[in-house]
Coordinates of C-alpha atoms in Angstrom, one line a residue:
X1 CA 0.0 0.0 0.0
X2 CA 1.0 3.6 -1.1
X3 CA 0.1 6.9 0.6
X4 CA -1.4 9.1 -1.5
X5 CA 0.1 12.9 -1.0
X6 CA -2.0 15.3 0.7
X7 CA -0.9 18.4 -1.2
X8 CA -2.6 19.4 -4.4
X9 CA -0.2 19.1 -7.4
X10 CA 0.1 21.2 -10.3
X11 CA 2.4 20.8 -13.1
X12 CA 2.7 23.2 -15.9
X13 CA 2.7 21.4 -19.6
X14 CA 3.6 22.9 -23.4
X15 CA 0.8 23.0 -25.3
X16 CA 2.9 20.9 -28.1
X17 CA 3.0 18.2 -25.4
X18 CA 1.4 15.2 -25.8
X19 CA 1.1 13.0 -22.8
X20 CA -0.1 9.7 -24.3
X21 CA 2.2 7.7 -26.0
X22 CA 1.2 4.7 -28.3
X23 CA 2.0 1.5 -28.9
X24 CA -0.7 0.2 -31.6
X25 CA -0.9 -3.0 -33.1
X26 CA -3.1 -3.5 -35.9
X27 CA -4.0 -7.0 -37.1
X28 CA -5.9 -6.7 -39.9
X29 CA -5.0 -6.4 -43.7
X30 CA -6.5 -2.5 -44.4
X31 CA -3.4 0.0 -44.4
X32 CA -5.9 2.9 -44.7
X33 CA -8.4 1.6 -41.9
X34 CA -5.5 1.0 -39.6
X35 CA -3.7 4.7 -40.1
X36 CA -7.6 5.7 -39.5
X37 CA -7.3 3.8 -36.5
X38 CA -3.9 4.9 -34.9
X39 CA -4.8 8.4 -36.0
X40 CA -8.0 8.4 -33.6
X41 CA -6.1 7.1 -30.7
X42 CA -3.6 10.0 -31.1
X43 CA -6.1 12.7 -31.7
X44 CA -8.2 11.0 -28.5
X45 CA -4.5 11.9 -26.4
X46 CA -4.2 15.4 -27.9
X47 CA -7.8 15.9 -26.6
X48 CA -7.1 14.5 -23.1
X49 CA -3.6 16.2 -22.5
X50 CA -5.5 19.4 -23.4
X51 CA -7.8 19.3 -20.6
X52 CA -5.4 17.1 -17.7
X53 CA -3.1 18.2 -16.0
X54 CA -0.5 15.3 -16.3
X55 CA 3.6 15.3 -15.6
X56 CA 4.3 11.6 -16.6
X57 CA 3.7 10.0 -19.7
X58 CA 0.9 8.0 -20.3
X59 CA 1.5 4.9 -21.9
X60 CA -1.4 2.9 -24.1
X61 CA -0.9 -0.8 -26.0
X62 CA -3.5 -0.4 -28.3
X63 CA -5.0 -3.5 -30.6
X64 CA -7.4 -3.9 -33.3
X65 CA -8.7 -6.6 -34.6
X66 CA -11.2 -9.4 -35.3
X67 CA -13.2 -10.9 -32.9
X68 CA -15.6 -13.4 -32.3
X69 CA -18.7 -11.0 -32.6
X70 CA -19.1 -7.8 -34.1
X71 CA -21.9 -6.7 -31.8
X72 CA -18.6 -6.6 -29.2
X73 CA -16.9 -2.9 -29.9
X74 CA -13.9 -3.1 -27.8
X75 CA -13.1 -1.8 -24.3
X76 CA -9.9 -0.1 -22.4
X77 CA -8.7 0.0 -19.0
X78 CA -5.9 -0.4 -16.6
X79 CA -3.3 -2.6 -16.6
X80 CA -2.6 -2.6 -13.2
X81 CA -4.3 -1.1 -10.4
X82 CA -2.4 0.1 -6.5
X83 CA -3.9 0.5 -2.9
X84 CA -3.1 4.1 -2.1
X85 CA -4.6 5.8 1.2
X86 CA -6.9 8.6 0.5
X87 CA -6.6 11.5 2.7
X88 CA -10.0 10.4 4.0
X89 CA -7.9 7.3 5.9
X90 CA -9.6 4.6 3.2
X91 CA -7.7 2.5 1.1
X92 CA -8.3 2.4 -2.2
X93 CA -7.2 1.3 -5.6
X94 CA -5.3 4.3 -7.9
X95 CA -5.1 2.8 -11.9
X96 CA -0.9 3.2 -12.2
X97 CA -1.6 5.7 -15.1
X98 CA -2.7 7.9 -11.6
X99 CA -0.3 6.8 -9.4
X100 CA 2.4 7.9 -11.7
X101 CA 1.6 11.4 -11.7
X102 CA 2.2 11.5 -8.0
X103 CA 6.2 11.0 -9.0
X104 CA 6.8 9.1 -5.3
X105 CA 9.5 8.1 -4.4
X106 CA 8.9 4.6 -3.8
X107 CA 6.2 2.7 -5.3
X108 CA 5.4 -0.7 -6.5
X109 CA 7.2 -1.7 -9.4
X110 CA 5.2 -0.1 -12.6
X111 CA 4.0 -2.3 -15.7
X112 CA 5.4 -1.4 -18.8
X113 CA 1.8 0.2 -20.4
X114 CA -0.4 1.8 -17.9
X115 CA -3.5 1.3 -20.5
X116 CA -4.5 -1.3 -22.6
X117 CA -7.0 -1.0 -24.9
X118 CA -9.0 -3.8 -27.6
X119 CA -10.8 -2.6 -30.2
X120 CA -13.4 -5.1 -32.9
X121 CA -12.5 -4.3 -36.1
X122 CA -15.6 -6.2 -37.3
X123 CA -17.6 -3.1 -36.3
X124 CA -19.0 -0.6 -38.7
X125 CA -16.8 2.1 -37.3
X126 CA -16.8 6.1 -38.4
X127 CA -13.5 7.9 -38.7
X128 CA -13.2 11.7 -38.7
X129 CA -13.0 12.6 -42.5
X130 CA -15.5 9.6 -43.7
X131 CA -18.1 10.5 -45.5
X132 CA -21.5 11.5 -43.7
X133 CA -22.2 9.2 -40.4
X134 CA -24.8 6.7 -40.3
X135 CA -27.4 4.8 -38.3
X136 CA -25.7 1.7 -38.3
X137 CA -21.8 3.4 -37.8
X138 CA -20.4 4.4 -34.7
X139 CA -18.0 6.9 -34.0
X140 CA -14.8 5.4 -33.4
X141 CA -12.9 8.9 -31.6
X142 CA -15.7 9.0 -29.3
X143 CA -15.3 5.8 -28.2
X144 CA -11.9 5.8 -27.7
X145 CA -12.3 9.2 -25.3
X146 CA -14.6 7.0 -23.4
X147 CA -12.7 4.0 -22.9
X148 CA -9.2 5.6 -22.2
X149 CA -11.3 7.3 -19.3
X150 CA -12.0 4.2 -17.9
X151 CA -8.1 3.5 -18.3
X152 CA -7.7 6.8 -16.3
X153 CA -10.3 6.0 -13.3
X154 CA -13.2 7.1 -14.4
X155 CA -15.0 3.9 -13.5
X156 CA -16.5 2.6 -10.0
X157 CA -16.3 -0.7 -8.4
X158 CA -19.6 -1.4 -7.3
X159 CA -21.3 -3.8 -9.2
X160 CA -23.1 -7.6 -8.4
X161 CA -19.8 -9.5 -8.4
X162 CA -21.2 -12.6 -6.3
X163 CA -24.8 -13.3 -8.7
X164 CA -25.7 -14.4 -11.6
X165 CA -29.0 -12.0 -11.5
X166 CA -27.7 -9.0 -10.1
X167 CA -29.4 -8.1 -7.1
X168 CA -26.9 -6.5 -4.5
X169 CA -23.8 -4.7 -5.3
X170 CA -20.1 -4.0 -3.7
X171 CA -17.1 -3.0 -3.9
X172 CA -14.5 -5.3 -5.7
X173 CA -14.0 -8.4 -3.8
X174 CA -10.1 -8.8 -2.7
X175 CA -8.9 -12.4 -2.8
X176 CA -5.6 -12.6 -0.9
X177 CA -5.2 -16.1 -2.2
X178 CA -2.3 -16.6 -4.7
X179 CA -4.8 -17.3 -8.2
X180 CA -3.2 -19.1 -11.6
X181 CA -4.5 -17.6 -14.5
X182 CA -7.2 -20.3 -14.3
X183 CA -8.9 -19.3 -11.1
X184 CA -8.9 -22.7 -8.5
X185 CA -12.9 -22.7 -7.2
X186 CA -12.0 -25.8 -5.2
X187 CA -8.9 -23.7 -3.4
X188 CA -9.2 -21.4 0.2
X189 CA -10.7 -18.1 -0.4
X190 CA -8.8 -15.6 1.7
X191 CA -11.2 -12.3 2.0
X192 CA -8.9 -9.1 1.7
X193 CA -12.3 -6.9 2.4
X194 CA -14.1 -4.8 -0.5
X195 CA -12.4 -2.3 -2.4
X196 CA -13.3 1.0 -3.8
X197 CA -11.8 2.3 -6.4
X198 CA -10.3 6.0 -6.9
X199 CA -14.1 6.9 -8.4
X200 CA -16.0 5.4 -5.8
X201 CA -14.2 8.2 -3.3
X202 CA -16.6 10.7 -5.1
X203 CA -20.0 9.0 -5.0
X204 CA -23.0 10.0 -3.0
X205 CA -26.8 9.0 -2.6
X206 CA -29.5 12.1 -2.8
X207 CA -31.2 13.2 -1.0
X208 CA -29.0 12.9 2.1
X209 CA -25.7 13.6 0.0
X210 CA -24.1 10.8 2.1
X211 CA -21.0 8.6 0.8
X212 CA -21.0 5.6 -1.0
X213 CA -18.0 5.0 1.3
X214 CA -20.1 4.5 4.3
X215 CA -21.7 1.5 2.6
X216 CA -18.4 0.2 1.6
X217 CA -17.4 0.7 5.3
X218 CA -20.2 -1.3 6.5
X219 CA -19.5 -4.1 4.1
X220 CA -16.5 -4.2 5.7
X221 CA -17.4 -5.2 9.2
X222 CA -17.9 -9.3 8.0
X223 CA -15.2 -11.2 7.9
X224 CA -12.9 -9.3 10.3
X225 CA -9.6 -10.9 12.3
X226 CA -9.0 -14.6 12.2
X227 CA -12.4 -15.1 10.7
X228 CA -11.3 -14.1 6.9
X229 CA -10.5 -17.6 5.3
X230 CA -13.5 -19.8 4.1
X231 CA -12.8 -23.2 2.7
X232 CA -14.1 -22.6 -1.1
X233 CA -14.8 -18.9 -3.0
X234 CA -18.8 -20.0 -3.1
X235 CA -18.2 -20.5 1.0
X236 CA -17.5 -17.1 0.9
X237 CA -20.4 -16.4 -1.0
X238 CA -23.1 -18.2 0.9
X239 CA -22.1 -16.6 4.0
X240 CA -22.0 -13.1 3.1
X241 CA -25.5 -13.8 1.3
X242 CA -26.5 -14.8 5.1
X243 CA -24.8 -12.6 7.0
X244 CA -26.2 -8.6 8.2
X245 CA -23.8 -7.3 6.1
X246 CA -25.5 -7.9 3.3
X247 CA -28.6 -5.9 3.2
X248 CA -26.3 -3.3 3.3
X249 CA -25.4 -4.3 -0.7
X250 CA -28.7 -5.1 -1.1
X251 CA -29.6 -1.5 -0.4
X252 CA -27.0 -0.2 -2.6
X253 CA -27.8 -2.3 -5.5
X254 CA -31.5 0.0 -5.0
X255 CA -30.2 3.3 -5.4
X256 CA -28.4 2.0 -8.5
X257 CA -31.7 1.0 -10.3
X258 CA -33.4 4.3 -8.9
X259 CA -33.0 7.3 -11.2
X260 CA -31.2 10.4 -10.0
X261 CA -30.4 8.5 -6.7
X262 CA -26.4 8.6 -7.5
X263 CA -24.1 11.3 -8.0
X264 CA -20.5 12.3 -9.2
X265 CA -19.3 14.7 -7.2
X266 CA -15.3 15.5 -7.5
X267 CA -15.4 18.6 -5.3
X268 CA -17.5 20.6 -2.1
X269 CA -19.9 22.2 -4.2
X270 CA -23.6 21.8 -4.1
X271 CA -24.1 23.4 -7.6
X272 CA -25.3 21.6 -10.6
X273 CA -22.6 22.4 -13.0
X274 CA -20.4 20.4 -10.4
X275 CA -22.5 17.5 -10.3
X276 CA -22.7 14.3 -12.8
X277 CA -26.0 12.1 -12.4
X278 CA -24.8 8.3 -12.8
X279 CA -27.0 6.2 -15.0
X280 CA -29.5 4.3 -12.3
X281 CA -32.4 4.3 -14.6
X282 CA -31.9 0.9 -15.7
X283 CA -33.7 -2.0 -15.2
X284 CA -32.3 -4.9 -15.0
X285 CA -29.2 -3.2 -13.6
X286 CA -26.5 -2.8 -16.5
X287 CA -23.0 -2.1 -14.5
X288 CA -20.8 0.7 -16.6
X289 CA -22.9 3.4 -17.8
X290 CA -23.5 6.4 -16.9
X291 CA -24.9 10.1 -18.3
X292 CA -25.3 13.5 -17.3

């Protein structure tokens, strides 16, 4: 775990600078579609460095290509993610592209792209300078803003993790048992307690205006001491289903299918212009979207 500093930096970048640097492989036969393609995700870190204040390159491994479906589009995120404590006191995980701004002096050993980033190049995509867009095209810059935000934070941890049918929602479920790449659901499940993520740090329920954190804090109270390692992963399961804890997700996953129950809200103010609705209209729940 790495302490986040308490001081507000600010760094000073040229206006030539662009803090995003790409690595893109392209894996498809279409020279033009591909320089369409790497062109987008350079244009989508011109827009970005204009409007963040960033000191430490930003580095993306960027792919397109087939896959199984073209109803998928792609998605980007993290490679790795790092407890930090908040100045709040609560641990939670930064996305390294974040943690590298801080420039600490000791930190976890960084991965050598901070975002990676998979894109369907079975999709009808638009590129800026195609010809009129259409019903059936999407806009391929736009969607590349959107999913390199994800790769910067902007996304939240709570979400059904445990059911099949979502009905009750936390944090991200830390598993302190060493997992191979094939995940052992006959092996001990040692809890490591829910995790928020960076986002999650700036959620609150309306009316009240009270934290998402608290839940998460409450969560937090099963499974404490010597009473953290359970036999199976769906041991685990079954007995935080049972346990008081619970209702406490159960009454999160409500506010998240409850419109305008959930806010964004990075800083003190009350005023609208300040404020981001999350998407809570939806039923059945659909984890990831959100509008203002």
């Amino acid at each position: 775990m790495i302490k986040q500093p308490k001081n507000n930096l600010k760094f000073k970048v040229s206006e030539d600078t662009i803090m995003f640097q790409l690595h893109f492989n392209c894996k498809i036969n279409d020279v033009t579609r591909c320089a369409k393609v790497k062109s987008s995700f350079e244009e989508a870190g011109r827009i970005i460095t204009s409007v963040l204040v960033l000191n430490t390159p930003i580095m993306i491994n960027a792919t397109f290509r087939e896959m199984e479906s073209p109803i998928i589009l792609g998605a980007a995120g993290p490679l790795r993610s790092m407890p930090m404590k908040d100045d709040d006191g609560i641990e939670r995980l930064y996305p390294q592209a974040l943690v590298k701004q801080f420039q600490l002096p000791s930190h976890p050993e960084f991965a050598p792209f901070d975002i990676v980033a998979d894109f369907n190049s079975l999709v009808p995509f638009w590129f800026e300078g195609d010809p009129p867009i259409t019903k059936n095209q999407i806009g391929f810059l736009e969607l590349v803003l959107h999913e390199l935000m994800h790769g910067l934070g902007f996304t939240s941890s709570w979400e059904d993790h445990l059911n099949d049918k979502p009905q009750a929602v936390t944090p991200e479920i830390i598993n302190l048992t060493d997992q191979p790449e094939e995940p052992d659901l006959n092996a001990k499940f040692v809890f490591g307690g829910f995790q928020e993520r960076a986002f999650d740090k700036y959620l609150f329920i309306l009316p009240d205006n009270k934290s998402t954190s608290f839940y998460a804090n409450e969560l937090n109270k099963f499974a404490t001491g010597s009473e953290t390692t359970f036999n199976t992963p769906l041991t685990f399961a079954k007995e935080f289903i049972a346990s008081p804890q619970y209702s406490f997700a159960k009454e999160m996953f409500g506010y998240c299918i409850t419109p305008k129950d959930l806010i964004f809200k990075p800083s003190v103010s009350d005023n609208d212009e300040d404020i981001t609705f999350l998407e809570t209209s939806l039923k059945p729940f659909l984890p990831g979207t959100k509008k203002k």
